[in-house]
Each structure stands twice: as C-alpha cells, then as structure tokens.
Coordinates of C-alpha atoms and ligand atoms in Angstrom, one line a residue:
M23 CA 26.7 32.4 -7.6
A24 CA 27.4 29.9 -10.4
T25 CA 27.7 26.3 -9.4
N26 CA 30.1 23.6 -10.1
M27 CA 28.0 20.5 -10.1
M28 CA 26.2 19.0 -13.2
D29 CA 22.6 19.4 -13.3
R30 CA 21.6 15.9 -14.6
P31 CA 17.7 15.1 -14.4
L32 CA 16.6 12.4 -12.0
L33 CA 14.5 10.3 -14.6
I34 CA 12.7 6.9 -14.0
S35 CA 14.3 5.8 -17.4
G36 CA 17.6 6.5 -15.6
L37 CA 16.9 3.8 -13.2
L38 CA 16.2 1.1 -16.1
N39 CA 19.5 2.3 -18.0
H40 CA 21.3 1.7 -14.8
A41 CA 20.1 -1.8 -14.3
Q42 CA 20.5 -2.8 -18.1
N43 CA 24.3 -1.6 -17.7
S44 CA 25.1 -2.7 -14.1
H45 CA 22.5 -5.6 -13.3
P46 CA 21.8 -7.0 -16.5
E47 CA 21.7 -10.4 -15.1
T48 CA 19.3 -9.9 -12.3
E49 CA 16.3 -12.1 -12.5
I50 CA 12.5 -11.0 -12.6
I51 CA 10.4 -13.8 -11.7
S52 CA 6.7 -13.7 -12.3
R53 CA 3.5 -15.8 -11.5
R54 CA 1.8 -15.2 -14.8
V55 CA -2.1 -15.1 -14.8
E56 CA -2.1 -18.0 -17.2
G57 CA -0.5 -19.9 -14.0
D58 CA 3.1 -20.6 -14.9
I59 CA 6.1 -18.9 -13.6
H60 CA 7.9 -16.8 -15.9
R61 CA 11.5 -15.9 -15.5
Y62 CA 13.9 -13.4 -17.2
T63 CA 16.4 -10.7 -16.4
M64 CA 16.5 -7.0 -16.1
G65 CA 18.4 -6.6 -19.0
E66 CA 15.8 -8.3 -21.1
A67 CA 13.1 -6.2 -19.5
G68 CA 14.9 -3.1 -20.4
Q69 CA 15.1 -4.2 -24.0
R70 CA 11.1 -5.2 -24.0
A71 CA 10.5 -1.8 -22.4
K72 CA 12.0 -0.1 -25.5
Q73 CA 10.2 -2.4 -27.9
L74 CA 7.1 -1.1 -26.0
A75 CA 8.1 2.3 -26.3
N76 CA 8.4 2.3 -29.9
A77 CA 5.1 0.6 -30.3
L78 CA 3.4 3.3 -28.0
K79 CA 5.0 6.0 -30.0
D80 CA 3.7 4.4 -33.2
L81 CA 0.1 4.2 -31.6
G82 CA 0.2 8.1 -31.3
V83 CA 1.0 8.0 -27.5
E84 CA 2.5 11.7 -26.7
H85 CA 4.5 13.2 -24.0
G86 CA 2.1 13.9 -20.8
D87 CA -0.6 11.2 -22.1
R88 CA -1.9 8.9 -19.7
V89 CA -1.8 5.5 -20.4
A90 CA -3.7 3.1 -17.7
T91 CA -3.0 -0.5 -16.4
L92 CA -5.5 -2.7 -14.8
A93 CA -2.9 -5.6 -13.9
W94 CA -1.4 -7.6 -11.1
N95 CA 2.1 -7.6 -10.3
T96 CA 4.0 -9.3 -13.2
Y97 CA 7.2 -8.6 -15.6
R98 CA 4.9 -7.0 -18.2
H99 CA 3.5 -4.4 -15.7
Y100 CA 7.0 -3.7 -15.0
E101 CA 7.9 -3.1 -18.4
I102 CA 4.7 -1.0 -18.7
Y103 CA 6.2 1.0 -15.9
F104 CA 9.4 2.0 -17.3
A105 CA 8.1 2.3 -21.0
V106 CA 5.3 4.7 -20.4
S107 CA 7.1 7.0 -17.9
G108 CA 10.6 6.6 -19.7
M109 CA 9.0 8.1 -22.9
G110 CA 7.6 11.1 -21.1
A111 CA 3.8 9.7 -20.8
I112 CA 2.2 8.8 -17.8
T113 CA 1.5 5.4 -16.1
H114 CA -2.2 5.6 -14.6
T115 CA -2.4 2.4 -12.6
I116 CA -6.1 1.4 -11.6
N117 CA -7.1 -0.7 -8.6
P118 CA -9.4 -3.4 -10.0
R119 CA -10.9 -3.7 -6.5
L120 CA -12.5 -0.3 -6.9
F121 CA -16.3 -0.1 -7.6
P122 CA -17.2 0.0 -11.3
E123 CA -18.2 3.7 -11.0
Q124 CA -15.2 4.5 -9.3
I125 CA -13.3 2.7 -12.2
I126 CA -15.4 4.6 -14.6
Y127 CA -14.9 8.0 -13.0
I128 CA -11.2 7.7 -12.9
I129 CA -10.5 6.6 -16.6
N130 CA -12.5 9.3 -17.7
H131 CA -10.9 11.8 -15.0
A132 CA -7.5 10.9 -16.2
Q133 CA -8.6 10.6 -19.7
D134 CA -6.6 7.5 -20.5
Q135 CA -5.7 7.0 -24.0
Y136 CA -4.7 3.3 -23.9
L137 CA -5.5 0.5 -21.1
F138 CA -3.2 -2.4 -20.5
V139 CA -5.4 -5.4 -18.8
D140 CA -4.4 -8.7 -17.4
L141 CA -6.6 -11.6 -19.1
N142 CA -8.7 -12.3 -15.7
L143 CA -9.5 -8.6 -15.3
L144 CA -10.7 -8.2 -18.7
P145 CA -14.6 -9.0 -17.4
I146 CA -14.3 -5.7 -15.3
L147 CA -13.8 -3.7 -18.5
E148 CA -16.3 -5.5 -20.7
A149 CA -18.9 -4.4 -18.0
L150 CA -18.0 -0.7 -18.4
K151 CA -17.1 -0.6 -22.1
D152 CA -20.0 1.7 -23.0
K153 CA -18.8 4.4 -20.4
I154 CA -15.0 4.5 -20.9
S155 CA -15.0 5.6 -24.9
V156 CA -12.3 7.9 -24.0
V157 CA -9.7 4.8 -24.2
K158 CA -8.6 4.6 -27.7
G159 CA -7.6 0.6 -27.5
F160 CA -7.1 -2.1 -24.8
I161 CA -4.0 -3.9 -24.9
V162 CA -4.5 -7.4 -23.3
L163 CA -1.3 -8.9 -21.5
A164 CA -1.0 -12.0 -22.8
D165 CA 0.6 -14.4 -25.4
K166 CA -0.9 -14.8 -28.9
D167 CA -2.1 -18.0 -28.5
K168 CA -3.8 -16.8 -25.2
M169 CA -5.8 -14.0 -26.5
P170 CA -9.6 -14.3 -25.4
A171 CA -12.8 -13.7 -27.1
T172 CA -13.9 -10.3 -26.1
S173 CA -16.7 -7.7 -26.5
L174 CA -14.1 -4.9 -26.1
P175 CA -13.7 -2.8 -29.0
N176 CA -10.1 -2.1 -30.3
V177 CA -8.2 -4.9 -28.6
I178 CA -4.6 -5.5 -29.1
C179 CA -2.5 -8.4 -27.9
Y180 CA 0.5 -7.1 -26.0
E181 CA 2.9 -9.8 -27.3
E182 CA 1.8 -9.3 -31.0
L183 CA 2.3 -5.6 -30.4
I184 CA 5.8 -5.5 -29.1
E185 CA 7.3 -8.2 -31.2
Q186 CA 6.9 -5.9 -34.2
Y187 CA 9.3 -3.2 -32.9
S188 CA 13.0 -3.0 -32.3
D189 CA 14.4 -2.4 -28.9
D190 CA 16.4 0.3 -30.4
F191 CA 15.1 3.5 -28.4
Q192 CA 16.8 6.3 -26.9
W193 CA 15.0 7.5 -23.7
P194 CA 14.1 11.1 -24.1
E195 CA 15.6 13.6 -21.6
F196 CA 13.5 16.2 -20.2
D197 CA 12.8 18.1 -16.8
E198 CA 12.8 15.9 -13.8
N199 CA 9.7 17.7 -12.6
T200 CA 7.8 16.2 -15.5
N201 CA 4.9 13.9 -14.3
A202 CA 5.3 10.3 -14.5
A203 CA 2.8 8.2 -12.9
L204 CA -0.8 8.7 -11.4
C205 CA -2.6 6.8 -8.6
Y206 CA -6.0 7.5 -7.3
T207 CA -6.8 7.2 -3.5
S208 CA -10.0 4.9 -3.1
G209 CA -11.1 7.4 -0.1
T210 CA -14.1 6.6 1.8
T211 CA -16.4 9.3 0.6
G212 CA -16.5 11.2 -2.6
N213 CA -15.0 10.4 -5.9
P214 CA -11.2 9.0 -5.7
K215 CA -8.6 11.7 -6.1
G216 CA -5.6 11.5 -8.4
V217 CA -2.0 11.8 -7.0
M218 CA 0.5 12.5 -9.6
Y219 CA 4.2 11.6 -8.9
T220 CA 7.0 13.3 -10.8
H221 CA 10.2 11.7 -12.1
R222 CA 11.9 13.6 -9.6
S223 CA 10.0 12.6 -6.5
T224 CA 9.8 8.9 -7.7
V225 CA 13.6 8.7 -8.1
L226 CA 14.0 10.5 -4.8
H227 CA 11.8 8.4 -3.0
A228 CA 13.6 5.3 -4.5
F229 CA 17.0 6.5 -3.5
S230 CA 15.5 7.0 0.1
S231 CA 13.8 3.6 0.4
I232 CA 16.9 1.5 -0.4
S233 CA 18.8 2.5 2.5
N234 CA 19.7 0.0 5.1
D235 CA 17.3 2.1 7.7
V236 CA 14.6 2.1 5.4
L237 CA 13.8 -1.1 3.4
G238 CA 17.3 -2.2 2.9
L239 CA 17.6 -2.9 -0.5
S240 CA 20.8 -4.3 -2.5
S241 CA 21.8 -6.4 -5.3
E242 CA 21.9 -9.3 -2.7
S243 CA 18.1 -8.9 -2.2
S244 CA 15.3 -11.2 -3.5
I245 CA 12.3 -9.2 -3.0
L246 CA 8.6 -10.1 -2.8
P247 CA 6.3 -7.1 -3.3
V248 CA 3.0 -8.5 -2.4
V249 CA 1.4 -5.0 -2.4
P250 CA 0.1 -4.6 -5.8
M251 CA 1.6 -2.4 -8.4
F252 CA -1.7 -0.8 -8.7
H253 CA -1.6 0.6 -5.1
V254 CA 0.8 3.5 -4.8
N255 CA 3.0 1.7 -7.2
A256 CA 3.7 -1.3 -4.9
W257 CA 5.2 1.0 -2.3
G258 CA 7.8 2.1 -5.0
I259 CA 9.6 -1.3 -5.2
P260 CA 9.8 -1.7 -9.0
Y261 CA 11.8 1.6 -9.1
A262 CA 13.8 0.8 -6.1
A263 CA 14.7 -2.8 -7.1
T264 CA 15.7 -1.4 -10.4
L265 CA 18.0 1.0 -8.7
T266 CA 19.8 -1.7 -6.6
G267 CA 19.5 -4.6 -9.2
S268 CA 17.7 -6.7 -6.6
K269 CA 16.0 -9.9 -7.6
L270 CA 12.1 -9.4 -7.9
V271 CA 9.5 -12.0 -7.3
M272 CA 6.2 -10.9 -8.8
P273 CA 3.2 -12.8 -7.4
G274 CA 0.7 -12.2 -10.0
A275 CA -2.8 -12.5 -8.9
G276 CA -1.7 -15.5 -6.3
M277 CA -1.9 -13.8 -3.0
D278 CA -3.1 -16.9 -0.9
G279 CA -0.6 -18.5 1.5
E280 CA 0.0 -21.7 -0.6
S281 CA 1.1 -19.5 -3.8
L282 CA 3.3 -17.0 -1.8
Y283 CA 5.0 -19.6 0.2
E284 CA 5.8 -21.8 -3.1
L285 CA 7.6 -18.5 -4.6
I286 CA 9.3 -17.6 -1.1
K287 CA 10.8 -20.9 -1.0
S288 CA 11.8 -21.4 -4.5
E289 CA 13.3 -18.0 -5.2
E290 CA 15.0 -17.7 -1.7
V291 CA 13.0 -14.6 -1.0
D292 CA 14.4 -12.5 2.1
L293 CA 12.2 -9.5 1.9
L294 CA 8.4 -9.5 2.1
L295 CA 6.3 -6.3 1.6
G296 CA 2.6 -6.1 2.1
V297 CA -0.5 -5.2 4.4
P298 CA -1.5 -7.4 7.5
T299 CA -4.4 -9.2 6.0
V300 CA -2.0 -10.9 3.4
W301 CA 0.5 -12.0 6.0
L302 CA -2.4 -13.2 8.3
N303 CA -3.4 -15.6 5.3
L304 CA 0.3 -16.6 5.0
L305 CA 1.1 -17.3 8.6
N306 CA -2.0 -19.2 9.0
Y307 CA -1.3 -21.4 6.1
L308 CA 2.3 -22.1 7.3
D309 CA 0.8 -23.0 10.7
E310 CA -1.4 -25.7 8.7
I311 CA 1.5 -27.3 7.0
N312 CA 3.7 -26.6 9.8
A313 CA 6.4 -25.0 7.8
T314 CA 8.8 -22.1 8.4
L315 CA 10.1 -19.2 6.2
D316 CA 13.7 -19.8 6.3
S317 CA 15.1 -17.3 3.9
V318 CA 13.0 -14.3 5.0
E319 CA 14.8 -11.9 7.0
N320 CA 12.4 -8.8 7.0
V321 CA 8.8 -8.4 6.4
V322 CA 7.6 -4.9 5.6
V323 CA 4.2 -4.3 7.0
G324 CA 2.2 -1.1 6.2
G325 CA -1.1 0.2 5.2
S326 CA -2.8 -0.5 8.4
A327 CA -1.3 -1.4 11.9
A328 CA 0.7 -4.4 12.4
P329 CA -0.7 -6.3 15.4
L330 CA 1.6 -7.4 18.4
S331 CA 0.8 -11.1 17.5
M332 CA 2.0 -10.7 14.0
I333 CA 5.4 -9.0 15.1
K334 CA 5.8 -12.0 17.6
K335 CA 4.6 -14.7 15.3
F336 CA 7.3 -13.8 12.5
Q337 CA 10.0 -13.2 15.1
E338 CA 9.6 -16.2 17.2
T339 CA 8.3 -18.8 14.8
H340 CA 10.1 -17.4 11.4
N341 CA 13.0 -15.7 12.7
A342 CA 11.9 -12.6 10.6
F343 CA 12.1 -9.0 11.8
L344 CA 8.9 -7.2 11.1
I345 CA 9.7 -3.7 9.9
H346 CA 6.5 -1.7 10.6
A347 CA 6.2 1.1 8.2
W348 CA 3.4 4.0 7.4
G349 CA 2.7 5.9 4.6
M350 CA 0.0 7.0 2.1
T351 CA -0.8 7.5 -1.5
E352 CA 0.1 11.1 -1.4
M353 CA 3.4 10.3 0.2
S354 CA 4.6 7.9 -2.6
P355 CA 4.1 6.1 0.0
I356 CA 7.0 5.9 2.4
G357 CA 6.8 8.3 5.5
T358 CA 8.0 6.3 8.4
V359 CA 9.8 3.0 9.1
N360 CA 10.7 1.2 12.3
N361 CA 13.8 -0.7 11.4
L362 CA 15.9 -2.4 13.8
T363 CA 18.6 -0.1 15.6
R364 CA 21.6 -1.0 17.8
A365 CA 19.3 0.2 20.9
M366 CA 16.6 -2.3 19.9
K367 CA 19.0 -5.2 19.7
K368 CA 19.9 -4.7 23.2
M369 CA 16.3 -4.6 24.6
P370 CA 14.4 -7.4 26.0
L371 CA 12.1 -8.9 23.3
D372 CA 9.0 -7.8 24.8
E373 CA 10.4 -4.4 25.4
R374 CA 11.3 -4.4 21.6
Y375 CA 8.0 -5.5 20.5
Q376 CA 6.3 -2.6 22.1
L377 CA 8.4 -0.4 20.1
Q378 CA 7.7 -2.3 17.0
L379 CA 4.1 -1.6 17.3
K380 CA 4.9 2.3 16.7
Q381 CA 4.9 2.9 13.1
G382 CA 8.6 4.2 13.1
R383 CA 10.6 7.4 12.5
P384 CA 10.4 9.7 9.6
V385 CA 13.0 8.5 6.7
F386 CA 15.2 11.4 5.6
G387 CA 13.2 13.8 3.4
V388 CA 9.9 13.6 5.4
E389 CA 9.3 15.9 8.1
V390 CA 6.4 15.6 10.6
K391 CA 4.8 17.2 13.3
I392 CA 1.2 16.8 15.2
V393 CA -0.9 19.7 15.8
D394 CA -4.3 20.3 18.0
D395 CA -7.4 21.4 16.3
A396 CA -6.2 25.0 16.7
N397 CA -3.0 23.9 14.9
N398 CA -0.7 24.3 17.9
E399 CA 2.2 22.0 17.7
Q400 CA 1.8 19.1 20.3
P401 CA 4.8 18.0 22.7
K402 CA 6.8 15.1 21.4
D403 CA 6.1 13.0 24.9
G404 CA 4.7 9.7 23.4
K405 CA 1.2 10.4 24.8
S406 CA -0.2 13.9 23.4
F407 CA -2.3 13.2 20.5
G408 CA -2.6 15.4 17.5
R409 CA -3.3 15.5 13.7
L410 CA -0.3 14.5 11.8
L411 CA 1.1 16.9 9.3
V412 CA 4.0 16.1 7.0
R413 CA 6.2 17.5 4.1
G414 CA 8.7 16.5 1.8
P415 CA 9.9 16.2 -1.9
W416 CA 7.8 13.1 -2.6
I417 CA 4.6 14.4 -1.0
A418 CA 1.6 15.6 -2.9
N419 CA 0.9 19.4 -2.8
G420 CA -2.6 18.8 -4.2
Y421 CA -4.7 16.4 -6.1
Y422 CA -4.7 16.0 -10.0
L423 CA -7.1 18.4 -11.7
H424 CA -8.9 19.0 -8.3
Q425 CA -9.7 22.3 -6.6
D426 CA -9.8 21.2 -2.9
K427 CA -6.6 22.0 -1.4
S428 CA -8.0 21.8 2.3
A429 CA -5.7 19.0 3.2
F430 CA -2.6 20.8 2.0
E431 CA -2.8 24.3 3.7
G432 CA 0.6 26.1 4.9
G433 CA 2.9 23.8 3.1
W434 CA 1.9 20.7 4.9
L435 CA -0.1 17.8 4.3
D436 CA -2.8 16.9 6.8
T437 CA -2.6 13.0 6.8
G438 CA -6.2 12.6 8.2
D439 CA -4.3 10.7 10.8
V440 CA -4.1 11.1 14.6
A441 CA -0.8 10.4 16.1
T442 CA 1.6 10.5 19.0
L443 CA 5.5 11.6 18.6
D444 CA 8.1 10.7 21.2
K445 CA 11.3 12.3 21.9
Q446 CA 13.2 10.1 19.6
N447 CA 10.7 11.0 16.9
Y448 CA 8.9 7.6 16.7
V449 CA 5.4 8.3 15.4
Q450 CA 2.4 6.2 16.5
I451 CA -0.6 6.4 14.7
V452 CA -3.5 6.4 17.1
D453 CA -6.4 6.6 14.8
R454 CA -7.9 8.3 11.7
S455 CA -9.1 11.8 12.7
K456 CA -12.7 10.7 11.8
D457 CA -12.3 7.1 13.6
V458 CA -11.1 8.5 17.0
I459 CA -13.7 8.2 19.6
K460 CA -14.4 11.5 21.5
S461 CA -15.8 10.3 24.8
G462 CA -16.7 13.2 27.2
G463 CA -14.1 15.3 25.5
E464 CA -11.3 12.7 25.8
W465 CA -10.1 10.9 22.9
I466 CA -10.0 7.0 22.7
S467 CA -8.1 5.4 19.9
S468 CA -10.2 2.8 18.2
I469 CA -7.2 1.2 16.5
D470 CA -5.5 0.6 20.0
L471 CA -8.8 -1.0 21.3
E472 CA -8.9 -3.0 17.9
N473 CA -5.4 -4.3 18.2
A474 CA -5.9 -5.3 22.0
A475 CA -9.1 -7.2 21.2
V476 CA -7.6 -9.0 18.1
N477 CA -5.2 -10.5 20.2
H478 CA -7.9 -12.7 21.9
P479 CA -7.5 -16.2 20.5
D480 CA -11.1 -16.6 19.6
L481 CA -11.3 -13.5 17.5
V482 CA -10.2 -13.2 13.8
E483 CA -11.1 -9.6 13.3
C484 CA -12.1 -6.6 15.1
C485 CA -13.6 -3.3 14.3
V486 CA -14.3 -0.5 17.1
I487 CA -16.3 2.6 16.2
G488 CA -17.7 5.4 18.3
V489 CA -21.4 5.3 18.6
R490 CA -23.8 7.7 20.1
H491 CA -24.2 7.8 23.8
P492 CA -26.6 10.1 25.9
K493 CA -24.2 11.1 28.5
W494 CA -20.7 10.9 27.0
D495 CA -21.5 11.8 23.4
E496 CA -19.8 8.7 22.0
R497 CA -18.6 5.5 23.4
P498 CA -16.7 2.5 21.8
L499 CA -18.6 -0.6 20.3
L500 CA -16.7 -3.4 19.5
L501 CA -17.7 -5.7 16.4
A502 CA -15.9 -8.9 16.2
I503 CA -15.7 -12.1 13.8
K504 CA -15.2 -15.2 15.9
N505 CA -12.9 -18.1 15.1
K506 CA -14.8 -21.1 13.5
D507 CA -16.0 -23.1 16.4
A508 CA -15.0 -20.6 19.1
N509 CA -17.6 -20.3 21.9
V510 CA -16.5 -16.7 23.2
E511 CA -19.0 -14.4 24.7
E512 CA -19.1 -10.7 25.3
D513 CA -18.1 -11.0 28.9
D514 CA -15.0 -12.9 28.2
V515 CA -13.8 -10.3 25.4
I516 CA -14.5 -7.5 28.1
K517 CA -12.5 -9.3 30.7
F518 CA -9.7 -10.0 28.4
L519 CA -9.3 -6.3 27.6
E520 CA -9.6 -5.2 31.4
D521 CA -5.6 -5.4 31.9
K522 CA -4.8 -4.1 28.4
V523 CA -6.5 -0.7 28.1
A524 CA -7.7 1.9 30.4
K525 CA -11.0 1.2 32.3
W526 CA -12.8 4.0 30.5
W527 CA -11.8 2.8 27.3
L528 CA -13.6 -0.6 27.5
P529 CA -16.2 -1.0 24.8
D530 CA -19.9 -0.5 26.1
A531 CA -20.8 -3.6 24.1
V532 CA -19.6 -6.5 21.8
V533 CA -21.3 -7.5 18.9
F534 CA -20.4 -10.6 17.3
V535 CA -20.7 -10.5 13.2
D536 CA -20.1 -12.8 10.3
E537 CA -18.2 -10.3 8.2
L538 CA -17.2 -6.9 8.2
P539 CA -17.1 -4.4 5.1
H540 CA -13.6 -3.4 3.6
T541 CA -12.4 -0.7 1.3
A542 CA -10.9 -1.6 -2.0
T543 CA -7.5 -1.8 -0.3
G544 CA -8.5 -4.1 2.3
K545 CA -9.2 -1.3 5.2
L546 CA -12.0 -1.5 7.3
L547 CA -14.9 0.6 6.0
K548 CA -15.7 2.2 9.1
I549 CA -18.2 4.6 7.5
A550 CA -20.5 1.6 6.7
V551 CA -20.2 0.1 10.0
R552 CA -20.9 3.4 11.9
D553 CA -24.1 4.1 9.4
K554 CA -25.4 0.6 10.7
Y555 CA -24.5 0.9 14.5
Q556 CA -24.4 4.7 15.2
N557 CA -27.7 4.2 17.5
Y558 CA -26.8 0.6 18.9
L559 CA -26.3 1.9 22.4
M560 CA -29.1 4.6 22.3
E561 CA -31.5 1.6 21.1
A562 CA -30.0 -0.6 23.9
Q563 CA -30.7 2.0 26.6
A564 CA -34.4 2.5 25.1
V565 CA -35.0 -1.2 25.3
N566 CA -33.5 -1.5 29.1
Ligands
ADP13 P1 -6.1 4.0 0.6 O1 -6.7 3.6 2.1 O2 -7.1 4.8 -0.2 O3 -5.5 2.7 0.2 P2 -3.6 4.6 1.5 O4 -3.1 3.4 1.2 O5 -3.0 5.9 1.2 O6 -5.1 5.0 1.0 O7 -3.7 4.8 3.1 C1 -3.1 5.7 3.9 C2 -3.7 5.4 5.2 O8 -3.3 4.3 5.9 C3 -2.7 6.2 6.4 O9 -3.2 7.5 6.6 C4 -3.1 5.5 7.6 O10 -4.4 6.1 8.2 C5 -3.3 4.0 7.2 N1 -1.8 3.3 7.4 C6 -0.8 3.2 6.5 N2 0.2 2.3 7.2 C7 -0.4 2.3 8.4 C8 0.2 1.9 9.8 N3 1.6 1.0 9.6 N4 -0.5 1.8 10.8 C9 -1.6 2.3 10.8 N5 -2.2 2.8 9.9 C10 -1.4 2.8 8.7

C-alpha cells in the first residue's frame, strides 16, 4: 500500500545543518594540542566543515573513500567528522594507542586516501611511513606558524588548506544506508576488525542517546566527552551533541585530573563521559586539592565496569549520579544504560548503589537475550549466567571486508560477554566469555572478584584470572597492585573478601605486582596475564 510519509534520508550532514540553523551560537571549547584553549560556535564549525569539504573534493576525495584521523578530541576533529561523512566519504578514526603493526594493518586494510594527524602524534606516523604508502597525503592539524619539520611525505597544513576554500558547499543527498564512519576494534587476539557505521545507524543512535532515559542531552547541557573520538566515535557524542545543540567541551590530549578539572570548572560542565580509569585519576586529584565537582550532575561510565567505590564517591562527595552504561564498538556503542528511575529515587542509597552496579537496561532499539552453550535462552532471574546476544539498527552484522561471521549467527551479535538479566531487563555483565573462570563445572565471575577486591583501601588495581588447577580445572588467582606505602599481605586480602563473595569463589592465591598490562583502550590484557601465570598454582603445588 502507498504510504503518505516523506522518505527523507537520515544523514550526518542533517545534524550539522540543524545545528547551524537552530544552534549557531552553541559553543565548542577545545584544549588544543598546542596547549591553549580554543573557543568557537557550532555555526562556525559548520562553515569550516564546508570549507574542508570543498578542499577534500579538490584533493580528489570521492564518495566512499576512506579518510583517516589520528587525533584527540578537538574542534578540528569535529569538523573532519562532519566534512568527510557529510560529503559521502568515510571517516576512519585510528586509535593512536594501538601497536604500530596494528596501525599499519588498519591503514592498509582501510586503504585510507588521506590522513589527518595531530601535532604530537606525528612521530607515530614518521616511524611507519614506509609501510603506509597507500596514503596520498598527511594533513597536519595545526596553524601555519606551528607546522613542524617532519620526515613524512606530502604534508599539508590543515589551516592553510581550508583557508583557500569557500564555505559555500551543498551537502549531497544520498541513501541513508551509505557507509559513513569506520572504527577498528583493538581485540586481544588477531588483527583489528573494522566496524563500519552508516549514516542511518549513526543518526538513529544519536536520536536514541539524547533521550532523558539514556544520556539526557539538551541545549542546556555542557558536555565533556573524555572518551576519545578515536574510540567508537566518542560514544557518538559529537553527533548527539550536534542534534541537541549542547555545549561541547573537548579535552584534547589533556586527560589528567588537573586538566580535566580546569575545564569542568571553567565551562560549567554538567555531563562527563569516560572509562573508569579516567575518573579514578580525576577523583584522586580532587581529593588531593580538596575540591568538589559543583556543576557536574551526571557521569556516564562505560568501557569496563564501574566499581562501587566510584559510584559512592561521585554521589557522596560530588553530588553527581553515575550512569553506568554498557556497549561495544560493534554497537555504535550504546547498548544498555542505567539511568535514574522513579523507583531508584525512593530506594535507600545502599540499595540504589547495588542496582547501579548493573549495566542498566537496553535502550529502545536494542534487544538482548542470554543463552547457554547450546543456545538455549536463560531465565531472567538475575542469577542465571548466559552469553549475551544483541540485535538492533545500530549493531553491526559483520566486520568490514572480513569473512568471519561467527559472531553474527542467526541475526544476533554474540557480544563475547557473559551476563545475567533480571525480570526488569537489567543486564549485569558477569565476565567476558573467555575470562569467566570454570571451576569444577561452575562459573566464577573474574570481574565480580576484581570489583570486590579493589574496594580494599590498600589496593589500587586488581586482576583476576582462571589458572590451571589439578582438581578443579581452573581456580581464581588475584593479581593486585598495592597503594604506595601500603603494608597489606595476602591473608588480609582474602579476609577482606570473605564476607563479600561465596566461599568457593575466594582466590586460591594473591600475587602483588608493580604493574598490569592493558590493551590500547585501557582494559586489562588478561591474555598476557594468563600466559604468564597459568601454571602458578600447579607450580606452587609442585613446590609444596
Ligand atoms: P575494545 O576493548 O576493543 O575497545 P570495546 O570498546 O568495543 O572494545 O569493548 C566492548 C567491551 O567492553 C564489552 O563487550 C564489555 O566486555 C566491556 N564493557 C563495556 N562497558 C562495560 C561495562 N559497563 N561493564 C563491564 N564491561 C563493559
């Protein structure tokens, strides 16, 4: 039957057009790599994005071409997002924390035509330049007088480039199912895999994320996305903030407590977004200088589990609500969000904190289920563990130019996470499928153990892995970094855990270490820890 609704495409350029028309005065503030603070408006950003689109057209960038960035969160990176996708090309954000071989691999895999690079990230490319000859030119994100000497070939100054072009540019219209942005997941094994977002998936994700029950963005908001634009598009914030005309505060390369606090204070930031390690640093810094976050209302925490101590600290010291969220690169990334509900407002704080430890409920557009190894759906009782499967309009159905579809069978994405679901649909991530500890046929969550242990006042960071055991197949081993000057022993830690986890979950041993390995995105690299310690208990038994 004929329909009577207009079929207008959902395009990323539409977000920017909207901001230019309805929020031209909204500010974007950036800490530049040069160190100073830059301020301008969404209206000006829109004009400069058009200048850039004209420049890229002249450089020969065509519909569908990949154009890469190796850059921090700043206004220029924002302009690139909109110019490249807006003209029909694909923004490929590269994570500078990847290993050099991974960066070489993804640039060649994506066949990037041009690469935008921040001044302080140039050395990364200089070291790889002979292996990425597919790139036609390197556009340095700097003023003319700040252009450095570099061994890279075909270098262009960003400011010099765009000043030559007019801001008269008509964003082209095309099918909303056109590819728009590409982001590779770091992965712990094998080569990184590309997730390709479309215009439609990006705009739908933005629509969803602004709502009050999700991140709650509006033209009143002042937002600090500390999550980098090179990691799942800063959780989609550049798009969502443009939709609502929210003030954007971009931290550049300054992710330390002092730099973040300075921006939060001067720009009256009310919404923070980032991974737990960033907030640990900020909270420690605030304790040192005895300051509180007066303007902040909400802190969105994802990427790994938010510990109870952090939820409490934000609430009790800073009067800020921690919105625990879960997602992944393959999901654009938002999957579940634990925002404040009427019911939570009435709960005693301790009960509310327990609920906040869960990763929240699926946002509209995301469906979830948990299944066992035979793919049988598990009950929503808050206890049964299962592999977490998801589907929705901003969830990938395969990797970019990649044959392996094993994670995407039957129209669902297997997230690689193990979770419980309760009857209100709250998801609790129990572990990664490959990290869950299988002790005598029962499953132990390494994450729960880590969270319990890290609340010990003398421990800074904890890592729990399953290691080989002659009787139980696997048993938990806890590796912990002590606070400076702390005098804590193995027995103290076990005693501390005794009333927090089931007896059979207690680690068989605690090893104190000076550091723990992390992935490029700041997660514990458990594969490396397992390699080193997998026989720890076997060897201990042999010695005894
Ligand atoms: P990468 O590790 O490559 O950066 P992602 O950012 O896509 O990849 O990581 C997604 C994974 O991060 C999820 O599958 C989950 O294991 C973990 N994760 C994300 N948010 C949370 C959370 N709130 N609690 C626990 N784990 C989380």
